[in-house]
PDB file of C-alpha atoms in Angstrom:
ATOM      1  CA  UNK R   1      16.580 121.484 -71.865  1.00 62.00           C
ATOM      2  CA  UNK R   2      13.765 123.885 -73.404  1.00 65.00           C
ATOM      3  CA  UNK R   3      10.652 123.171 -71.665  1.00 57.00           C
ATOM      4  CA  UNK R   4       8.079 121.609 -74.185  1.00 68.00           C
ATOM      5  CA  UNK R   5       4.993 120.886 -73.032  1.00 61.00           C
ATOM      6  CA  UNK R   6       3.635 118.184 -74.164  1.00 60.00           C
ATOM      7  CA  UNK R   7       6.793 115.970 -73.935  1.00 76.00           C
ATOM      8  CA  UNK R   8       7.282 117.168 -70.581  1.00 85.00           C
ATOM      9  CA  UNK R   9       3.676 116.657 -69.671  1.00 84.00           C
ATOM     10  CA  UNK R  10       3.798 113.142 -71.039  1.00 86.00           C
ATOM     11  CA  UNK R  11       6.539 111.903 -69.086  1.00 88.00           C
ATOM     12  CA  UNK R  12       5.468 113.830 -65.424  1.00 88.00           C
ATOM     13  CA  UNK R  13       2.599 111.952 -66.086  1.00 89.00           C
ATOM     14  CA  UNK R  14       4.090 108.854 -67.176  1.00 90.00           C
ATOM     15  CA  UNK R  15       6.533 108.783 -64.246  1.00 93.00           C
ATOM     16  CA  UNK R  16       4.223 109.645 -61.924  1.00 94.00           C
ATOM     17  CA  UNK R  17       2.408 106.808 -62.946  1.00 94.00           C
ATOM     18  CA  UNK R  18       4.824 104.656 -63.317  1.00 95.00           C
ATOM     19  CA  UNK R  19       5.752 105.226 -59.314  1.00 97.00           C
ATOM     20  CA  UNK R  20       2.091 104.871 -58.073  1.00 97.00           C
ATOM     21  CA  UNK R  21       2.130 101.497 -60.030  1.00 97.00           C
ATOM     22  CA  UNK R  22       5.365  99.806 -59.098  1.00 97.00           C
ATOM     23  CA  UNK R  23       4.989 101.011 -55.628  1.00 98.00           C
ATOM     24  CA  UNK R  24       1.900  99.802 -54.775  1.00 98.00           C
ATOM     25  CA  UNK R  25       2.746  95.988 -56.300  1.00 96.00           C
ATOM     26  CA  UNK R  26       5.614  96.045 -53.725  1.00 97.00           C
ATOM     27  CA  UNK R  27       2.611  97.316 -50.909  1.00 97.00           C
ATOM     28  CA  UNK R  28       0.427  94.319 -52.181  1.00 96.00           C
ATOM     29  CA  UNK R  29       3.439  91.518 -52.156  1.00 94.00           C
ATOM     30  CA  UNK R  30       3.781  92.729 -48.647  1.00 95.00           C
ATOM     31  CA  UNK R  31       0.198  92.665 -47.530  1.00 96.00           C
ATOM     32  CA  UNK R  32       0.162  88.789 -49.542  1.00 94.00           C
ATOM     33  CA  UNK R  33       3.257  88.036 -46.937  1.00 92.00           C
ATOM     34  CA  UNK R  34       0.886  89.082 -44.493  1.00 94.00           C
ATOM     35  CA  UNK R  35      -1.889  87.423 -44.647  1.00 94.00           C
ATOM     36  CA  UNK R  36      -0.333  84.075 -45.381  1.00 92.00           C
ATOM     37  CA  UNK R  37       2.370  84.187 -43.076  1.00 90.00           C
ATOM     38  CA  UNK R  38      -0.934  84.017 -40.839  1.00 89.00           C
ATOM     39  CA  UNK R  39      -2.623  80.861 -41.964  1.00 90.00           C
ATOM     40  CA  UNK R  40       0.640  79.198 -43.139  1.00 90.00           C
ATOM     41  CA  UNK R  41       2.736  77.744 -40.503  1.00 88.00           C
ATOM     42  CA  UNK R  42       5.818  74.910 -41.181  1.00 87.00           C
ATOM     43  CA  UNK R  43       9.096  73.959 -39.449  1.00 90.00           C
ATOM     44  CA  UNK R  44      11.565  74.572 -41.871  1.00 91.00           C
ATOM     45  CA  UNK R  45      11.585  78.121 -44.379  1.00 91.00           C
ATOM     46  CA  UNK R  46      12.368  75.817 -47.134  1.00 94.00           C
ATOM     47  CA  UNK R  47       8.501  73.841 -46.052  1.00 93.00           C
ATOM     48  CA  UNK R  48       7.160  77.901 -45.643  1.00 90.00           C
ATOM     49  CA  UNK R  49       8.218  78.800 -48.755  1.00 89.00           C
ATOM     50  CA  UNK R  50       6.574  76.216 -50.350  1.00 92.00           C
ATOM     51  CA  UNK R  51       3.476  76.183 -48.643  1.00 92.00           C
ATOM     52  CA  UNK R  52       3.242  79.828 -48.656  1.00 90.00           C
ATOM     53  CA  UNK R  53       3.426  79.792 -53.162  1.00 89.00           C
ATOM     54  CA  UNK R  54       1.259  77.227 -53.073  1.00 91.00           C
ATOM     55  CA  UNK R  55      -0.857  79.432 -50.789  1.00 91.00           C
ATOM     56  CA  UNK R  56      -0.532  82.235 -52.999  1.00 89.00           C
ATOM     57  CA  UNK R  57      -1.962  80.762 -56.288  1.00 88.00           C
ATOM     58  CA  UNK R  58      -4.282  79.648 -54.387  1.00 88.00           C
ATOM     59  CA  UNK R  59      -6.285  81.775 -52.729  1.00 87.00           C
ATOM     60  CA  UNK R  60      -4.994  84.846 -54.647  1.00 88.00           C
ATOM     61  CA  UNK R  61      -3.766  84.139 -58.139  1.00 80.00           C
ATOM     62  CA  UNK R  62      -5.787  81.824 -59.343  1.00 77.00           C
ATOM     63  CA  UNK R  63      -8.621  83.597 -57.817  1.00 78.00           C
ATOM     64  CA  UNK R  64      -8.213  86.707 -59.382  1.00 83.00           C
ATOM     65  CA  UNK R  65      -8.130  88.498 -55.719  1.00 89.00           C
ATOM     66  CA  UNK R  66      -7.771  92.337 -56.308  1.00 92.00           C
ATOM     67  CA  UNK R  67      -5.723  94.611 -54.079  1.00 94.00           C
ATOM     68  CA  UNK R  68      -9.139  95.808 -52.370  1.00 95.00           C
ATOM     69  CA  UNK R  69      -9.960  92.012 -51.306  1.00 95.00           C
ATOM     70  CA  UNK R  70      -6.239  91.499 -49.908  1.00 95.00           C
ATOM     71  CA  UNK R  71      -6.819  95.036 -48.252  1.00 97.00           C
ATOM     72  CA  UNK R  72     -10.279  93.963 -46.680  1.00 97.00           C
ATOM     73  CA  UNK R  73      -8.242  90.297 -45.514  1.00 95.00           C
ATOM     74  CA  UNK R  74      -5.545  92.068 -44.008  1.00 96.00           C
ATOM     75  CA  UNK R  75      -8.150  94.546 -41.655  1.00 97.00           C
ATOM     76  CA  UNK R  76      -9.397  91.450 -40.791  1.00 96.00           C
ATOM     77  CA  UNK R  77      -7.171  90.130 -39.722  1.00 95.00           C
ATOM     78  CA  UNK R  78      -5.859  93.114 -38.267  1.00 96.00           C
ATOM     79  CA  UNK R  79      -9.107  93.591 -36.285  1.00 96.00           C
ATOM     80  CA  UNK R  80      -9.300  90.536 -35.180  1.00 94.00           C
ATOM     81  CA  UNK R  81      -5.389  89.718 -34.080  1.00 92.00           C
ATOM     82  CA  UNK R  82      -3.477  92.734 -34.103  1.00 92.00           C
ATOM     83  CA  UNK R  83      -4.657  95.489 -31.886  1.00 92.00           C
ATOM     84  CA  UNK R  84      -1.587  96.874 -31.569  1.00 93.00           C
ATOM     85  CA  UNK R  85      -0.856  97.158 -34.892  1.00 94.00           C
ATOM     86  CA  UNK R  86      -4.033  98.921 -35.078  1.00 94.00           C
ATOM     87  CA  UNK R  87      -3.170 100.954 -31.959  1.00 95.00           C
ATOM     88  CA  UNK R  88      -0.362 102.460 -33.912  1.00 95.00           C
ATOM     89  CA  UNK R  89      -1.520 102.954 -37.706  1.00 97.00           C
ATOM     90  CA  UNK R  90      -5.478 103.899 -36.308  1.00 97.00           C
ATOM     91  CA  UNK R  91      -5.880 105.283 -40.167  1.00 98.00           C
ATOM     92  CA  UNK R  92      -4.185 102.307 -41.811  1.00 98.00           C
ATOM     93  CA  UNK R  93      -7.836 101.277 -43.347  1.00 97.00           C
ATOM     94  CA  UNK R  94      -8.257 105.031 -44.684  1.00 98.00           C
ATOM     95  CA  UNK R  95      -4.689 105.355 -46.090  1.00 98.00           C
ATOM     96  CA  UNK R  96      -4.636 102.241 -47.728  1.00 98.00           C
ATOM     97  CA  UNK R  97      -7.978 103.562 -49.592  1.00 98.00           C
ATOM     98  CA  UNK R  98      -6.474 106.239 -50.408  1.00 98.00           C
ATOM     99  CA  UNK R  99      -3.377 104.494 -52.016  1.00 98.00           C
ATOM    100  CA  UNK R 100      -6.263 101.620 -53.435  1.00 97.00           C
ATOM    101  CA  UNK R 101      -7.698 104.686 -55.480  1.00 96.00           C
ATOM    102  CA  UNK R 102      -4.606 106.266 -56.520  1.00 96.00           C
ATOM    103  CA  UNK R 103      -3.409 103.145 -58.331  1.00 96.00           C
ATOM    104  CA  UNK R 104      -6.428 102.367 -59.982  1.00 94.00           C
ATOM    105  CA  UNK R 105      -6.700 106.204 -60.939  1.00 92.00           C
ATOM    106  CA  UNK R 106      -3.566 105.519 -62.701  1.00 93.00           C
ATOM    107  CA  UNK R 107      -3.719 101.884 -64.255  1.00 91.00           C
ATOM    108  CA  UNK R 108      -7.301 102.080 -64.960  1.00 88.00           C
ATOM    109  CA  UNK R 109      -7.737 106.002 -66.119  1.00 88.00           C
ATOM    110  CA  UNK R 110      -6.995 108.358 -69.389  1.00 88.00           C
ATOM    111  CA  UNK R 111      -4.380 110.885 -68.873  1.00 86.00           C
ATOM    112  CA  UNK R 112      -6.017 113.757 -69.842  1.00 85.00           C
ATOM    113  CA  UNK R 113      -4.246 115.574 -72.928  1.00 82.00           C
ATOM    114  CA  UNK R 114      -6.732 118.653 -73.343  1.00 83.00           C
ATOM    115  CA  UNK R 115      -5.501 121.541 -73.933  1.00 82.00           C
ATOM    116  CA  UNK R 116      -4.916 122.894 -70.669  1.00 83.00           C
ATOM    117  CA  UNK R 117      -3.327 120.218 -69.267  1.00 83.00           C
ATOM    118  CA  UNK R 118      -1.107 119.832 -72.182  1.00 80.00           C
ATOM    119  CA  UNK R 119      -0.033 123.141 -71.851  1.00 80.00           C
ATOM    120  CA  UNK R 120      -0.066 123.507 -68.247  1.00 81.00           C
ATOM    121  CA  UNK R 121       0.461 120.211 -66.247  1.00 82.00           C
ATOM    122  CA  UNK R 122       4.338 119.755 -66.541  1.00 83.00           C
ATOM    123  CA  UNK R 123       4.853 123.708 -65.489  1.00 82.00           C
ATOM    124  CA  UNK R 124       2.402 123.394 -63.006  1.00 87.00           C
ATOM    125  CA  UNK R 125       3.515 119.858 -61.970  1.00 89.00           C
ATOM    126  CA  UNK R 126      -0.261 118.967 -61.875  1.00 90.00           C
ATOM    127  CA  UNK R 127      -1.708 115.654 -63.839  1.00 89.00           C
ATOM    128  CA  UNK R 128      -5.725 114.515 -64.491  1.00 88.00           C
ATOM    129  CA  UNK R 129      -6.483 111.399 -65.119  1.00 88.00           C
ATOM    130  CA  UNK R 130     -10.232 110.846 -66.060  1.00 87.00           C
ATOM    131  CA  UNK R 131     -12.638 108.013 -67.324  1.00 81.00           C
ATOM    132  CA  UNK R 132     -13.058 109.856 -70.692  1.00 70.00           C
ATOM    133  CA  UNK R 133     -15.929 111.773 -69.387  1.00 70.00           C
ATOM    134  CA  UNK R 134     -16.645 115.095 -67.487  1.00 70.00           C
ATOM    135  CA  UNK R 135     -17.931 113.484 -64.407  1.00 79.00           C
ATOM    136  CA  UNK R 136     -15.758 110.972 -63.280  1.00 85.00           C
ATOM    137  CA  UNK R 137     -11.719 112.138 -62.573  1.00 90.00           C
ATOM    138  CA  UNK R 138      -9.204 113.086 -60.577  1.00 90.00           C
ATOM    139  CA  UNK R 139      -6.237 115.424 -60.172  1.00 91.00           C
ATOM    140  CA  UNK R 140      -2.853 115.105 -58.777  1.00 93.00           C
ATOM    141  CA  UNK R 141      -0.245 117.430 -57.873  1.00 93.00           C
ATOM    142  CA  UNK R 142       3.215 116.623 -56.616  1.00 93.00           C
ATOM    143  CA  UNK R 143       2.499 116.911 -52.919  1.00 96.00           C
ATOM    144  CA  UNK R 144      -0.414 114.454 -53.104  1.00 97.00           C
ATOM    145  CA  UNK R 145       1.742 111.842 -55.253  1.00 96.00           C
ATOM    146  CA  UNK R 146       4.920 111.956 -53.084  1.00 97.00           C
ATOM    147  CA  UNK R 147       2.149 111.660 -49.538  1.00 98.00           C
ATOM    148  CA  UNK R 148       0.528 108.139 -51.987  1.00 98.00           C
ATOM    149  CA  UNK R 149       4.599 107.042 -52.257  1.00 98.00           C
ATOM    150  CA  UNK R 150       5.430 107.716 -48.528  1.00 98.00           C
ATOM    151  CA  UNK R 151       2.270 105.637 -47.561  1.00 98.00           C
ATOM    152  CA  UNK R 152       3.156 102.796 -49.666  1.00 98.00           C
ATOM    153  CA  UNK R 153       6.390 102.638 -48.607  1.00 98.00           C
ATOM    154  CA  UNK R 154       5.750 103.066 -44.473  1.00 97.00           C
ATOM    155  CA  UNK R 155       2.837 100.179 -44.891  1.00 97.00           C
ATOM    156  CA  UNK R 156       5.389  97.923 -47.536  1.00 97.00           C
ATOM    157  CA  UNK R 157       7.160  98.065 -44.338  1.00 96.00           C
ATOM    158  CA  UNK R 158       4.754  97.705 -41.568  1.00 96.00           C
ATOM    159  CA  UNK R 159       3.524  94.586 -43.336  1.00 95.00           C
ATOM    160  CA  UNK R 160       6.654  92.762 -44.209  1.00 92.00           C
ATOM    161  CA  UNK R 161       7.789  93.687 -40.442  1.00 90.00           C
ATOM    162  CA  UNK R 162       3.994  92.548 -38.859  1.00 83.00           C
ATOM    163  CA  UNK R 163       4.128  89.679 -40.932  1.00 65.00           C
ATOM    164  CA  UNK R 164       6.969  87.673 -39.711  1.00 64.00           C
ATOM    165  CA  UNK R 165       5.518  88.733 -35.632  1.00 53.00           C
TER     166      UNK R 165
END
């Protein structure tokens, strides 16, 4: 395929996007399975499940609780219960800022279609995404989006797997 750069730039940044997003709902569905599998306790999984939904809307859907909240719950709890887990992952707080920024970088933030990175960002393999002003953006490169993936996926796991503990 000829390389055309402004298709190509569109869907790098699209994808990339795309990834960030969809990985980081499967981090926060684990870090939810977390924290309730904390405060909910029952003698049958059928009795969990339901306790833990109801849990859920709860205290996170129907308050509108952001990934940042559910973040600052989980080191909580972590703090508080968990020193080993805290032993292990001592930047967990750190990388899941990191990852925090990243997604609302890409859900809440322009692509940036100027010139340069029009021309530039699919050969380069380098996106901006920006709040429509000269101040306020951020870059990413291929490296630094694969590192945000690898992070979501080793605390997905570390959650779902500390959760049921």
């Amino acid at each position: 395929k000829k390389f055309q750069p402004w298709d190509d730039y569109f869907d790098l940044a699209h994808k990339w996007r795309g990834h960030v997003i969809d990985f980081t709902i499967s981090l926060e569905q684990s870090i939810e399975k977390f924290i309730t599998q904390y405060f909910i306790l029952a003698e049958t999984q059928d009795e969990w499940d339901l306790k833990a939904r109801n849990f859920k809307r709860l205290m996170f859907w129907n308050q509108q609780t952001g990934l940042s909240r559910k973040k600052q719950i989980a080191m909580d709890l972590i703090n508080s219960y968990y020193p080993l887990l805290l032993q292990k992952y001592p930047d967990i707080e750190k990388e899941l800022l990191e990852i925090i920024k990243c997604r609302n970088d890409m859900a809440h933030w322009q692509i940036d279609y100027g010139k340069h990175y029009r021309w530039n960002g699919a050969k380069d393999k380098i996106i901006k995404v920006n709040k429509l002003n000269e101040v306020d953006f951020s870059i990413y490169n291929e490296q630094k989006i694969e590192y945000i993936l690898n992070l979501c996926r080793k605390y997905t796991v570390t959650f779902s797997i500390w959760g049921t503990e």
